[in-house]
Amino acid sequence: MGFHEPPRGGRGATAGAINRGFAAALLLMAAVACGRSELDGSETFDDGGAGGKAGGSSTSGRGGNGVAGNGVAGFGVGGNGVAGFGVGGNGVAGSGVGGNGVGGGGSAENCNNGIDDDHDGNIDCADPDCGDFTCAPSAPNGGWVGPLAIWQGSGSPPSCANASGFPLEVANANAGIKGSASCPSCSCDAPQGVACQVGAAQLYRDSTCAGASGTLTIAQGNCTAFVSLSYDPASVRWGSAPPGGGACVPKTTGSASFPPVAWDTQMRACGDPTPNKGGCAAGTCVPRQQAPFGQAMCVYQRGDLPCPVGAYSVKSVYYTGADDARGCSACGCSSPTGTTCTGTMKLYTDQNCSVDETTLTNVLECSPLAPDPTPPSPPYMSLRSVVYTGTASSTGSCLVQPSVQTGAAIPTDPVTLCCTP
Ligand SMILES: [Ca+2]
Ligand SMILES: [Ca+2]
């Protein structure tokens, strides 16, 4: 048998130039494909194998390798732009013409439907095309509501319409209560009712208020007779005129005012994302929240509760109400200080405040005394009388006891928010 020149590549072999070595290898493949058992180099293949098989379907990735028979290159139709590969029969491989490079024709991934729309094997959250989606852990049992997108800050909360796929306003609450009070200002009038009930006189043996003395306490306003035992006093000093009692009347300027209860922080929870479990090992594939909403995923429940075991572990408590128990204390004044008594202290040598008057007009003033012309019987050395007339001076003042806030605005109706770290 002669060696026949193999025919040229088939009709489809538009890129048929292949070197000999490669052709021989392909020839072997072609022979096996045709069921021939012998191959000795002189074999002639007049009739190649079947035509190339088409590549994979147009919707799944890689095209199959087409094997050409009868010198006609197979024509692999690639899926997704991967060429099929045809092999020419009869010893010369036709170079398969690749698929036309047209993609499989699947649609773009819808990240919200639980279906692998683009047939890349990845559903929704698992598909890299779905970067705007994320897996949210399922809301735990026990009354927890979520997943939620959360905004917190001060000022007006943004609309849930801005929270990507969390359009429903689920909760609004607050933290950091501010319940100040503006209390009136206070002042104190001058002391009133200060009493000058007693005066003290010091009686000396000598005439210059020197040396040892005896002290006599005299009730204000009454002539008081007194005797001395050890000596007839020759001088007297007005020792003291202590003021007693009295009070200042507090004055209140303005009135208490209580600004509306305010909060440092406000929280808005948005929920109701389209439910979907696609592509998440656990939980739900939900839209990723958009700023200014935070990235943490949260669940909430009314009450101040511990967070459930699991992914939603970071607790914060907000409040939806307040009890306003604010008030202001009354203005007050301390006891008076700096008050004094003035008046006169008059002494006499008789016992009825009428003979040999000696008058003192200032506290601590010293004056000599005339000898008692009518000393009593022993053991007494003298019998005299004294009268103290005291009036309160206008000095003195009271410390202001200001009006201060009492009570407070107490947050009520707590809401517990538990979020992912
Ligand atoms: Ca999908
Ligand atoms: Ca996909």
mmCIF file with all atom_site columns, N, CA and C in Angstrom, residues 200-231:
data_model
loop_
_atom_site.group_PDB
_atom_site.id
_atom_site.type_symbol
_atom_site.label_atom_id
_atom_site.label_alt_id
_atom_site.label_comp_id
_atom_site.label_asym_id
_atom_site.label_entity_id
_atom_site.label_seq_id
_atom_site.pdbx_PDB_ins_code
_atom_site.Cartn_x
_atom_site.Cartn_y
_atom_site.Cartn_z
_atom_site.occupancy
_atom_site.B_iso_or_equiv
_atom_site.pdbx_formal_charge
_atom_site.auth_seq_id
_atom_site.auth_comp_id
_atom_site.auth_asym_id
_atom_site.auth_atom_id
_atom_site.pdbx_PDB_model_num
ATOM 1  N N  . ALA A 1 200 ? -23.849 92.127  129.330 1.00 0.00 ? 200 ALA A N  1
ATOM 2  C CA . ALA A 1 200 ? -22.926 91.688  130.380 1.00 0.00 ? 200 ALA A CA 1
ATOM 3  C C  . ALA A 1 200 ? -22.118 92.893  130.850 1.00 0.00 ? 200 ALA A C  1
ATOM 4  N N  . ALA A 1 201 ? -22.002 93.005  132.163 1.00 0.00 ? 201 ALA A N  1
ATOM 5  C CA . ALA A 1 201 ? -21.169 94.066  132.755 1.00 0.00 ? 201 ALA A CA 1
ATOM 6  C C  . ALA A 1 201 ? -20.048 93.411  133.551 1.00 0.00 ? 201 ALA A C  1
ATOM 7  N N  . GLN A 1 202 ? -18.839 93.971  133.455 1.00 0.00 ? 202 GLN A N  1
ATOM 8  C CA . GLN A 1 202 ? -17.707 93.472  134.226 1.00 0.00 ? 202 GLN A CA 1
ATOM 9  C C  . GLN A 1 202 ? -17.368 94.520  135.286 1.00 0.00 ? 202 GLN A C  1
ATOM 10 N N  . LEU A 1 203 ? -17.302 94.050  136.507 1.00 0.00 ? 203 LEU A N  1
ATOM 11 C CA . LEU A 1 203 ? -17.118 94.957  137.647 1.00 0.00 ? 203 LEU A CA 1
ATOM 12 C C  . LEU A 1 203 ? -15.738 94.724  138.249 1.00 0.00 ? 203 LEU A C  1
ATOM 13 N N  . TYR A 1 204 ? -15.010 95.814  138.444 1.00 0.00 ? 204 TYR A N  1
ATOM 14 C CA . TYR A 1 204 ? -13.615 95.745  138.879 1.00 0.00 ? 204 TYR A CA 1
ATOM 15 C C  . TYR A 1 204 ? -13.481 96.381  140.266 1.00 0.00 ? 204 TYR A C  1
ATOM 16 N N  . ARG A 1 205 ? -12.491 95.856  140.993 1.00 0.00 ? 205 ARG A N  1
ATOM 17 C CA . ARG A 1 205 ? -12.182 96.443  142.302 1.00 0.00 ? 205 ARG A CA 1
ATOM 18 C C  . ARG A 1 205 ? -11.550 97.835  142.129 1.00 0.00 ? 205 ARG A C  1
ATOM 19 N N  . ASP A 1 206 ? -10.698 98.008  141.081 1.00 0.00 ? 206 ASP A N  1
ATOM 20 C CA . ASP A 1 206 ? -10.044 99.309  140.865 1.00 0.00 ? 206 ASP A CA 1
ATOM 21 C C  . ASP A 1 206 ? -10.917 100.200 139.992 1.00 0.00 ? 206 ASP A C  1
ATOM 22 N N  . SER A 1 207 ? -10.462 101.409 139.718 1.00 0.00 ? 207 SER A N  1
ATOM 23 C CA . SER A 1 207 ? -11.288 102.387 139.018 1.00 0.00 ? 207 SER A CA 1
ATOM 24 C C  . SER A 1 207 ? -10.997 102.481 137.529 1.00 0.00 ? 207 SER A C  1
ATOM 25 N N  . THR A 1 208 ? -10.121 101.574 136.976 1.00 0.00 ? 208 THR A N  1
ATOM 26 C CA . THR A 1 208 ? -9.757  101.675 135.554 1.00 0.00 ? 208 THR A CA 1
ATOM 27 C C  . THR A 1 208 ? -10.005 100.378 134.790 1.00 0.00 ? 208 THR A C  1
ATOM 28 N N  . CYS A 1 209 ? -10.908 99.586  135.289 1.00 0.00 ? 209 CYS A N  1
ATOM 29 C CA . CYS A 1 209 ? -11.236 98.337  134.599 1.00 0.00 ? 209 CYS A CA 1
ATOM 30 C C  . CYS A 1 209 ? -10.010 97.473  134.379 1.00 0.00 ? 209 CYS A C  1
ATOM 31 N N  . ALA A 1 210 ? -9.146  97.393  135.375 1.00 0.00 ? 210 ALA A N  1
ATOM 32 C CA . ALA A 1 210 ? -7.955  96.563  135.293 1.00 0.00 ? 210 ALA A CA 1
ATOM 33 C C  . ALA A 1 210 ? -8.049  95.476  136.338 1.00 0.00 ? 210 ALA A C  1
ATOM 34 N N  . GLY A 1 211 ? -7.276  94.435  136.129 1.00 0.00 ? 211 GLY A N  1
ATOM 35 C CA . GLY A 1 211 ? -7.236  93.360  137.096 1.00 0.00 ? 211 GLY A CA 1
ATOM 36 C C  . GLY A 1 211 ? -8.435  92.458  137.021 1.00 0.00 ? 211 GLY A C  1
ATOM 37 N N  . ALA A 1 212 ? -8.630  91.744  138.113 1.00 0.00 ? 212 ALA A N  1
ATOM 38 C CA . ALA A 1 212 ? -9.703  90.751  138.135 1.00 0.00 ? 212 ALA A CA 1
ATOM 39 C C  . ALA A 1 212 ? -11.050 91.441  138.129 1.00 0.00 ? 212 ALA A C  1
ATOM 40 N N  . SER A 1 213 ? -12.039 90.714  137.572 1.00 0.00 ? 213 SER A N  1
ATOM 41 C CA . SER A 1 213 ? -13.373 91.287  137.517 1.00 0.00 ? 213 SER A CA 1
ATOM 42 C C  . SER A 1 213 ? -14.400 90.212  137.790 1.00 0.00 ? 213 SER A C  1
ATOM 43 N N  . GLY A 1 214 ? -15.560 90.668  138.156 1.00 0.00 ? 214 GLY A N  1
ATOM 44 C CA . GLY A 1 214 ? -16.710 89.775  138.217 1.00 0.00 ? 214 GLY A CA 1
ATOM 45 C C  . GLY A 1 214 ? -17.663 90.163  137.123 1.00 0.00 ? 214 GLY A C  1
ATOM 46 N N  . THR A 1 215 ? -18.387 89.174  136.594 1.00 0.00 ? 215 THR A N  1
ATOM 47 C CA . THR A 1 215 ? -19.268 89.439  135.451 1.00 0.00 ? 215 THR A CA 1
ATOM 48 C C  . THR A 1 215 ? -20.725 89.305  135.885 1.00 0.00 ? 215 THR A C  1
ATOM 49 N N  . LEU A 1 216 ? -21.478 90.310  135.468 1.00 0.00 ? 216 LEU A N  1
ATOM 50 C CA . LEU A 1 216 ? -22.895 90.344  135.783 1.00 0.00 ? 216 LEU A CA 1
ATOM 51 C C  . LEU A 1 216 ? -23.679 90.331  134.466 1.00 0.00 ? 216 LEU A C  1
ATOM 52 N N  . THR A 1 217 ? -24.650 89.407  134.348 1.00 0.00 ? 217 THR A N  1
ATOM 53 C CA . THR A 1 217 ? -25.470 89.330  133.136 1.00 0.00 ? 217 THR A CA 1
ATOM 54 C C  . THR A 1 217 ? -26.837 89.923  133.442 1.00 0.00 ? 217 THR A C  1
ATOM 55 N N  . ILE A 1 218 ? -27.242 90.876  132.585 1.00 0.00 ? 218 ILE A N  1
ATOM 56 C CA . ILE A 1 218 ? -28.426 91.671  132.872 1.00 0.00 ? 218 ILE A CA 1
ATOM 57 C C  . ILE A 1 218 ? -29.456 91.477  131.759 1.00 0.00 ? 218 ILE A C  1
ATOM 58 N N  . ALA A 1 219 ? -30.671 91.159  132.137 1.00 0.00 ? 219 ALA A N  1
ATOM 59 C CA . ALA A 1 219 ? -31.737 91.056  131.145 1.00 0.00 ? 219 ALA A CA 1
ATOM 60 C C  . ALA A 1 219 ? -32.068 92.440  130.622 1.00 0.00 ? 219 ALA A C  1
ATOM 61 N N  . GLN A 1 220 ? -32.335 92.513  129.356 1.00 0.00 ? 220 GLN A N  1
ATOM 62 C CA . GLN A 1 220 ? -32.589 93.778  128.698 1.00 0.00 ? 220 GLN A CA 1
ATOM 63 C C  . GLN A 1 220 ? -33.886 94.416  129.189 1.00 0.00 ? 220 GLN A C  1
ATOM 64 N N  . GLY A 1 221 ? -33.813 95.712  129.507 1.00 0.00 ? 221 GLY A N  1
ATOM 65 C CA . GLY A 1 221 ? -35.038 96.466  129.731 1.00 0.00 ? 221 GLY A CA 1
ATOM 66 C C  . GLY A 1 221 ? -35.510 96.574  131.155 1.00 0.00 ? 221 GLY A C  1
ATOM 67 N N  . ASN A 1 222 ? -34.965 95.799  132.048 1.00 0.00 ? 222 ASN A N  1
ATOM 68 C CA . ASN A 1 222 ? -35.452 95.833  133.430 1.00 0.00 ? 222 ASN A CA 1
ATOM 69 C C  . ASN A 1 222 ? -34.372 96.335  134.383 1.00 0.00 ? 222 ASN A C  1
ATOM 70 N N  . CYS A 1 223 ? -34.773 97.127  135.351 1.00 0.00 ? 223 CYS A N  1
ATOM 71 C CA . CYS A 1 223 ? -33.842 97.554  136.403 1.00 0.00 ? 223 CYS A CA 1
ATOM 72 C C  . CYS A 1 223 ? -33.565 96.368  137.322 1.00 0.00 ? 223 CYS A C  1
ATOM 73 N N  . THR A 1 224 ? -32.301 96.027  137.423 1.00 0.00 ? 224 THR A N  1
ATOM 74 C CA . THR A 1 224 ? -31.920 94.837  138.184 1.00 0.00 ? 224 THR A CA 1
ATOM 75 C C  . THR A 1 224 ? -30.998 95.246  139.326 1.00 0.00 ? 224 THR A C  1
ATOM 76 N N  . ALA A 1 225 ? -31.382 94.914  140.547 1.00 0.00 ? 225 ALA A N  1
ATOM 77 C CA . ALA A 1 225 ? -30.521 95.177  141.712 1.00 0.00 ? 225 ALA A CA 1
ATOM 78 C C  . ALA A 1 225 ? -29.522 94.050  141.863 1.00 0.00 ? 225 ALA A C  1
ATOM 79 N N  . PHE A 1 226 ? -28.322 94.397  142.295 1.00 0.00 ? 226 PHE A N  1
ATOM 80 C CA . PHE A 1 226 ? -27.318 93.338  142.503 1.00 0.00 ? 226 PHE A CA 1
ATOM 81 C C  . PHE A 1 226 ? -26.465 93.697  143.703 1.00 0.00 ? 226 PHE A C  1
ATOM 82 N N  . VAL A 1 227 ? -25.915 92.651  144.313 1.00 0.00 ? 227 VAL A N  1
ATOM 83 C CA . VAL A 1 227 ? -25.040 92.845  145.473 1.00 0.00 ? 227 VAL A CA 1
ATOM 84 C C  . VAL A 1 227 ? -23.673 92.287  145.132 1.00 0.00 ? 227 VAL A C  1
ATOM 85 N N  . SER A 1 228 ? -22.659 92.751  145.851 1.00 0.00 ? 228 SER A N  1
ATOM 86 C CA . SER A 1 228 ? -21.334 92.178  145.703 1.00 0.00 ? 228 SER A CA 1
ATOM 87 C C  . SER A 1 228 ? -20.852 91.686  147.049 1.00 0.00 ? 228 SER A C  1
ATOM 88 N N  . LEU A 1 229 ? -20.091 90.595  146.982 1.00 0.00 ? 229 LEU A N  1
ATOM 89 C CA . LEU A 1 229 ? -19.659 89.934  148.200 1.00 0.00 ? 229 LEU A CA 1
ATOM 90 C C  . LEU A 1 229 ? -18.254 90.315  148.628 1.00 0.00 ? 229 LEU A C  1
ATOM 91 N N  . SER A 1 230 ? -17.329 90.417  147.669 1.00 0.00 ? 230 SER A N  1
ATOM 92 C CA . SER A 1 230 ? -15.927 90.520  148.067 1.00 0.00 ? 230 SER A CA 1
ATOM 93 C C  . SER A 1 230 ? -15.422 91.952  148.073 1.00 0.00 ? 230 SER A C  1
ATOM 94 N N  . TYR A 1 231 ? -16.058 92.811  147.275 1.00 0.00 ? 231 TYR A N  1
ATOM 95 C CA . TYR A 1 231 ? -15.597 94.196  147.242 1.00 0.00 ? 231 TYR A CA 1
ATOM 96 C C  . TYR A 1 231 ? -16.681 95.085  146.678 1.00 0.00 ? 231 TYR A C  1
#
